[in-house]
Coordinates of C-alpha atoms in Angstrom, one line a residue:
M10 CA -0.2 -0.1 0.2
N11 CA 1.3 3.5 -0.9
T12 CA 0.3 6.6 0.6
S13 CA 0.5 10.3 -0.7
G14 CA -10.0 8.3 -15.8
T15 CA -7.3 8.4 -18.2
R16 CA -6.8 11.6 -20.8
R17 CA -3.6 13.2 -22.9
F18 CA -3.2 17.2 -22.7
E19 CA -3.0 19.1 -25.4
R20 CA 0.4 20.9 -26.1
A21 CA 0.3 24.4 -24.6
P22 CA -0.1 27.4 -27.3
H23 CA 2.8 29.3 -28.4
V24 CA 5.2 30.9 -26.3
P25 CA 7.0 34.2 -27.2
G26 CA 10.2 34.3 -27.5
L27 CA 12.7 36.1 -24.7
Q28 CA 12.5 39.5 -26.8
E29 CA 8.9 38.7 -26.8
L30 CA 8.2 38.2 -23.4
K31 CA 10.7 41.1 -22.5
A32 CA 8.3 43.8 -25.6
V33 CA 5.5 42.9 -22.9
R34 CA 4.2 45.6 -21.3
P35 CA 3.9 45.7 -17.4
R36 CA -0.3 44.9 -17.2
E37 CA -2.1 46.6 -13.5
G38 CA 0.0 46.5 -9.9
A39 CA 3.1 47.7 -12.2
A40 CA 3.0 50.9 -9.4
D41 CA 2.9 48.8 -6.8
L42 CA 5.5 46.6 -8.7
R43 CA 7.6 49.9 -8.3
D44 CA 7.0 50.4 -4.4
V45 CA 8.1 46.3 -3.1
L46 CA 11.0 46.3 -5.3
R47 CA 12.6 48.5 -2.9
T48 CA 11.0 47.5 0.5
G49 CA 10.1 43.6 -0.4
P50 CA 10.0 41.3 1.0
F51 CA 10.7 39.5 -1.9
E52 CA 7.9 37.0 -2.1
A53 CA 5.9 40.3 -2.5
A54 CA 8.1 41.0 -5.1
L55 CA 7.9 37.7 -7.4
D56 CA 4.5 38.2 -6.6
S57 CA 3.8 42.0 -7.9
A58 CA 6.3 40.9 -11.0
V59 CA 4.2 38.0 -12.4
R60 CA 1.1 40.0 -12.0
A61 CA 2.4 42.8 -13.7
S62 CA 3.9 40.6 -16.0
G63 CA 0.8 39.4 -17.3
L64 CA 2.6 35.3 -17.6
S65 CA 1.9 32.8 -16.1
L66 CA 3.9 30.4 -13.8
E67 CA 4.1 27.6 -16.7
R68 CA 4.9 29.7 -19.8
I69 CA 7.9 31.8 -16.7
Q70 CA 9.0 27.8 -16.1
H71 CA 9.0 27.4 -20.0
R72 CA 11.3 30.1 -20.9
L73 CA 13.7 29.0 -17.6
A74 CA 14.2 25.9 -19.2
E75 CA 14.7 26.9 -22.6
R76 CA 17.4 28.8 -21.0
G77 CA 19.0 25.6 -19.4
V78 CA 17.5 26.3 -15.3
E79 CA 15.2 23.2 -14.5
I80 CA 12.3 24.7 -11.8
S81 CA 9.3 23.1 -11.2
V82 CA 5.9 25.4 -11.3
T83 CA 5.2 24.1 -8.3
T84 CA 8.6 26.0 -6.5
L85 CA 7.8 28.6 -8.4
S86 CA 4.5 28.8 -7.2
Y87 CA 6.3 28.2 -3.1
W88 CA 8.6 31.2 -4.0
R89 CA 5.6 33.6 -5.3
R90 CA 4.0 33.1 -1.7
G91 CA 6.6 33.1 0.4
R92 CA 6.2 29.3 1.0
S93 CA 10.5 28.8 0.0
R94 CA 13.0 31.3 -1.0
P95 CA 15.9 30.9 -3.5
E96 CA 18.9 29.3 -1.5
R97 CA 21.1 27.2 -4.4
P98 CA 22.9 28.6 -7.1
Q99 CA 20.4 27.3 -10.0
S100 CA 17.8 28.9 -7.7
R101 CA 19.9 32.3 -8.4
R102 CA 20.7 31.6 -11.9
A103 CA 17.1 30.9 -12.1
V104 CA 16.0 34.8 -10.3
R105 CA 18.6 36.3 -12.6
L106 CA 17.0 35.3 -15.9
L107 CA 12.9 36.0 -13.8
E108 CA 14.9 40.0 -13.8
E109 CA 15.0 39.8 -17.2
L110 CA 11.8 37.7 -18.1
L111 CA 9.6 40.0 -16.1
G112 CA 10.9 43.2 -17.2
V113 CA 12.4 44.0 -13.3
P114 CA 15.0 46.1 -12.8
T115 CA 18.6 44.3 -12.6
D116 CA 19.3 42.6 -8.7
G117 CA 15.8 43.7 -8.3
L118 CA 14.7 40.9 -6.2
V119 CA 18.5 39.3 -6.1
S120 CA 18.9 42.2 -3.7
L121 CA 15.9 41.4 -1.8
L122 CA 17.2 37.2 -1.5
G123 CA 20.2 39.0 1.0
P124 CA 23.2 36.5 2.5
R125 CA 22.2 32.7 2.2
R126 CA 20.0 31.5 4.7
P127 CA 21.6 28.9 7.6
R128 CA 20.4 24.7 6.9
G129 CA 20.3 22.5 9.5
R130 CA 18.0 19.6 11.0
W131 CA 15.2 21.8 11.8
V132 CA 15.7 24.1 8.4
H133 CA 13.1 23.9 6.0
R134 CA 15.0 23.3 2.3
D135 CA 13.4 25.5 0.7
D136 CA 14.1 25.0 -3.2
E137 CA 13.7 21.0 -3.0
V138 CA 10.1 20.4 -3.8
V139 CA 8.6 18.4 -6.5
E140 CA 5.0 18.6 -8.4
T141 CA 2.9 15.4 -7.6
E142 CA 1.8 14.9 -10.9
H143 CA 5.5 13.9 -11.1
L144 CA 6.2 12.7 -7.8
W145 CA 3.9 10.0 -9.1
R146 CA 4.0 10.7 -12.6
E147 CA 3.6 7.5 -14.4
F148 CA 0.4 7.4 -12.6
V149 CA -1.3 9.0 -15.8
S150 CA -5.1 9.8 -14.6
L151 CA -3.7 11.5 -11.0
P152 CA -3.9 15.4 -12.7
E153 CA -7.0 14.9 -13.8
L154 CA -8.3 13.2 -10.1
L155 CA -6.7 16.1 -8.5
A156 CA -7.7 18.8 -11.0
E157 CA -11.5 17.0 -9.7
L158 CA -10.6 18.5 -6.1
G159 CA -9.7 21.5 -7.0
S160 CA -5.6 22.1 -6.3
T161 CA -2.6 19.6 -6.5
D162 CA -1.5 22.0 -3.2
D163 CA -3.5 22.0 -0.5
G164 CA -1.3 24.3 1.4
L165 CA -0.2 21.9 4.4
L166 CA 3.4 21.1 5.4
R167 CA 4.4 17.3 6.2
V168 CA 6.5 17.4 9.3
A169 CA 6.2 14.4 10.3
A170 CA 4.0 10.8 9.0
H171 CA 3.8 8.3 10.7
D172 CA 2.7 4.8 9.3
S173 CA 1.5 1.6 10.9
Y174 CA 0.9 -1.2 8.5
E175 CA -0.3 -4.8 9.0
L176 CA -0.5 -7.7 7.4
D177 CA -3.2 -11.0 7.5
A178 CA -2.1 -14.3 6.9
R179 CA -2.3 -14.3 3.1
G180 CA 0.2 -11.3 3.3
A181 CA -1.8 -8.9 2.3
G182 CA -2.5 -5.6 3.7
A183 CA -5.1 -5.1 6.6
R184 CA -4.5 -2.0 7.6
L185 CA -2.8 1.6 7.6
T186 CA -3.4 3.5 10.3
T187 CA -1.3 6.7 9.2
R188 CA -0.4 10.0 12.1
L189 CA 0.2 13.1 10.5
T190 CA 2.1 16.7 11.6
L191 CA 0.6 19.3 9.5
K192 CA 2.0 22.7 9.5
A193 CA -0.3 25.7 7.3
T194 CA 1.8 27.5 4.8
R195 CA -0.7 30.1 4.1
D196 CA -3.9 31.7 5.8
G197 CA -7.2 30.1 5.5
V198 CA -5.9 26.2 5.3
D199 CA -8.9 24.1 6.3
R200 CA -8.5 20.7 4.4
C201 CA -5.3 18.1 3.7
V202 CA -5.5 15.9 0.4
V203 CA -3.8 12.7 0.5
I204 CA -3.3 10.0 -2.3
L205 CA -3.4 5.7 -1.6
R206 CA -3.0 2.8 -3.9
G207 CA -3.9 0.4 -3.4
E208 CA -2.6 -3.1 -4.5
D209 CA -4.6 -5.3 -6.8
P210 CA -6.3 -3.5 -9.4
D211 CA -8.6 -6.2 -9.7
G212 CA -9.4 -5.7 -6.5
A213 CA -12.0 -3.5 -4.0
L214 CA -10.3 0.1 -3.1
P215 CA -9.5 0.4 0.3
E216 CA -11.5 2.3 3.3
F217 CA -11.5 5.0 5.5
A218 CA -12.7 2.7 8.5
D219 CA -11.6 5.6 11.2
V220 CA -11.1 9.3 11.1
R221 CA -9.6 12.2 13.7
N222 CA -8.8 15.9 13.9
A223 CA -10.9 15.5 10.7
R224 CA -13.7 14.4 8.4
L225 CA -13.8 12.7 5.7
G226 CA -14.7 15.1 1.9
R227 CA -14.8 13.7 -1.4
L228 CA -12.9 11.0 -2.5
R229 CA -11.9 11.1 -6.4
S230 CA -10.6 7.1 -7.8
D231 CA -9.1 5.1 -10.3
P232 CA -9.7 1.6 -9.4
S233 CA -7.3 -0.2 -13.0
V234 CA -4.6 1.1 -11.3
P235 CA -5.9 1.1 -8.2
L236 CA -5.6 5.0 -6.7
V237 CA -7.8 7.5 -4.4
V238 CA -7.6 11.1 -4.2
A239 CA -9.2 11.6 -0.6
E240 CA -10.1 15.2 0.3
L241 CA -10.3 15.6 4.6
F242 CA -11.3 18.6 6.4
L243 CA -9.7 19.9 8.8
D244 CA -11.5 20.1 12.6
R245 CA -10.3 24.3 11.9
T246 CA -9.3 26.8 9.5
L247 CA -5.3 27.1 10.4
S248 CA -4.0 30.2 9.4
G249 CA -0.2 30.3 8.2
G250 CA 2.0 28.6 10.3
G251 CA -1.0 27.1 11.8
T252 CA -0.2 23.1 12.8
T253 CA -2.5 19.8 13.4
L254 CA -2.8 16.7 14.2
I255 CA -4.6 13.9 12.0
E256 CA -5.4 10.7 11.8
Y257 CA -7.1 8.0 10.0
T258 CA -7.5 4.5 9.3
L259 CA -7.9 2.6 6.1
R260 CA -9.2 -1.1 6.0
F261 CA -8.3 -3.1 3.1
P262 CA -10.8 -5.1 1.3
D263 CA -10.4 -9.3 1.6
E264 CA -8.5 -11.6 -0.6
G265 CA -6.0 -9.3 -1.6
R266 CA -3.7 -10.0 -3.4
R267 CA 0.0 -10.1 -1.3
A268 CA 1.5 -7.4 -0.2
E269 CA 5.2 -6.7 -1.3
E270 CA 6.3 -2.7 0.3
C271 CA 4.6 -0.3 2.1
G272 CA 5.5 3.7 1.3
R273 CA 5.1 7.2 1.1
G274 CA 5.5 9.6 -1.6
F275 CA 7.6 13.8 -0.2
H276 CA 6.6 16.6 -2.6
A277 CA 8.0 18.5 -0.2
P278 CA 11.0 17.7 2.3
A279 CA 10.2 16.9 5.8
L280 CA 11.4 16.4 8.9
L281 CA 10.6 12.6 10.4
Y282 CA 8.6 9.8 8.6
T283 CA 8.7 6.6 11.0
L284 CA 7.6 3.8 9.4
E285 CA 6.3 0.2 10.5
V286 CA 5.0 -3.0 9.8
A287 CA 3.4 -5.8 11.3
F288 CA 3.4 -9.2 9.2
H289 CA 0.9 -11.7 10.7
P290 CA 2.8 -15.1 11.9
D291 CA 1.8 -17.7 9.6
A292 CA 3.1 -15.0 6.5
V293 CA 6.6 -13.3 7.2
P294 CA 8.5 -12.3 4.3
V295 CA 12.4 -14.2 3.8
R296 CA 14.2 -10.5 3.4
C297 CA 13.5 -7.1 3.7
R298 CA 14.6 -3.4 2.8
R299 CA 14.7 0.2 2.9
C300 CA 14.3 2.0 0.4
S301 CA 14.5 5.3 -1.0
S302 CA 13.6 6.1 -5.0
A303 CA 12.4 9.7 -6.7
A304 CA 9.4 8.5 -8.0
V305 CA 6.6 5.9 -5.9
T306 CA 7.6 3.6 -9.0
G307 CA 11.1 4.7 -9.6
E308 CA 13.8 2.0 -9.3
P309 CA 15.8 2.3 -5.6
L310 CA 18.4 5.0 -5.4
S311 CA 19.8 3.3 -1.8
A312 CA 18.7 -0.1 -0.5
E313 CA 19.5 -1.6 2.8
P314 CA 18.6 -4.4 4.6
V315 CA 16.5 -3.8 7.7
W316 CA 16.0 -6.5 10.5
I317 CA 12.8 -8.9 11.3
S318 CA 12.0 -9.4 14.5
A319 CA 10.9 -13.1 16.0
A320 CA 7.3 -11.6 16.4
G321 CA 7.6 -10.3 13.1
R322 CA 7.6 -6.7 12.8
V323 CA 10.3 -4.0 10.8
H324 CA 10.9 -1.3 11.8
A325 CA 12.4 2.2 9.3
V326 CA 13.3 5.5 10.5
F327 CA 13.6 8.5 7.9
E328 CA 15.4 11.5 9.3
N329 CA 14.7 14.7 7.1
P330 CA 13.8 13.0 4.0
G331 CA 13.6 15.3 0.9
P332 CA 11.5 14.9 -1.8
G333 CA 10.7 11.0 -3.2
F334 CA 9.1 7.7 -2.1
R335 CA 10.4 6.2 0.7
A336 CA 9.4 3.0 1.6
L337 CA 9.9 -1.0 3.2
R338 CA 9.7 -3.7 0.6
W339 CA 10.2 -7.3 1.6
E340 CA 10.6 -10.3 0.2
W341 CA 8.1 -13.9 0.5
H342 CA 9.9 -17.6 0.0

């Protein structure tokens, strides 16, 4: 069980070249832009520059890529909202190009960044984010499922996550209990969006058996994968920086196929991920590994043996997990 209608999308319309972009006259907000370039902060200046240019983040990303700088739309959005700041050399180079693309005077944005901020265990790694669709890139129906819920970004940072997975006597998933520590990255956050994948495309989808500190909202699914996108409404609306804890339990259908892994995808850095797996005494695998990969279905970038106890239990602790997929994977007889 991995925690975290197919349609093809047409190519975007013609994007003007660099000279064309430079020729675009600022729209409404130009006066605000002049003021905020003098006073900051960086995110306010970037937001004003984007609005004044009339360009979408998708167009801006495309032009940056043409100049050799790969920055995701999600990262640009985070910079614009103040959720993260450009820190790495390539990110700083992107800001230089943004000044050119958006018609901002040289150093107009860069000067608002100041010195690089310290990093450490409790410091959020700013520009290390990936789009949710990229993390789940082999699931072509996911963008449409998320679009039906209105957004790919619920405004919540997964500070910590704890998954406890139980298997039955056949080696199939029985229950998964998840506890999430969440922090709002903006005002007005009232829901959490979770992505779930079952093990058996021919079987029924997992169901929510219990939800605490939240209530179940809309569900969208693609049974052929199987994939579920769920909306959990928080007990209260959070302001930026506010925190909450939620817990939910999933119950898996009887007669499911044997599970071979359990894990969670992170599209932005977290502080801690703890994963526990309890095997039934009649179905204990021969070996288990803790794995990290760039995407949910990607080949492991690292894999380390993990001890299975005499009681058939195994766990893994991932400190400061960056974007990607963290999991336990096991082999049966």
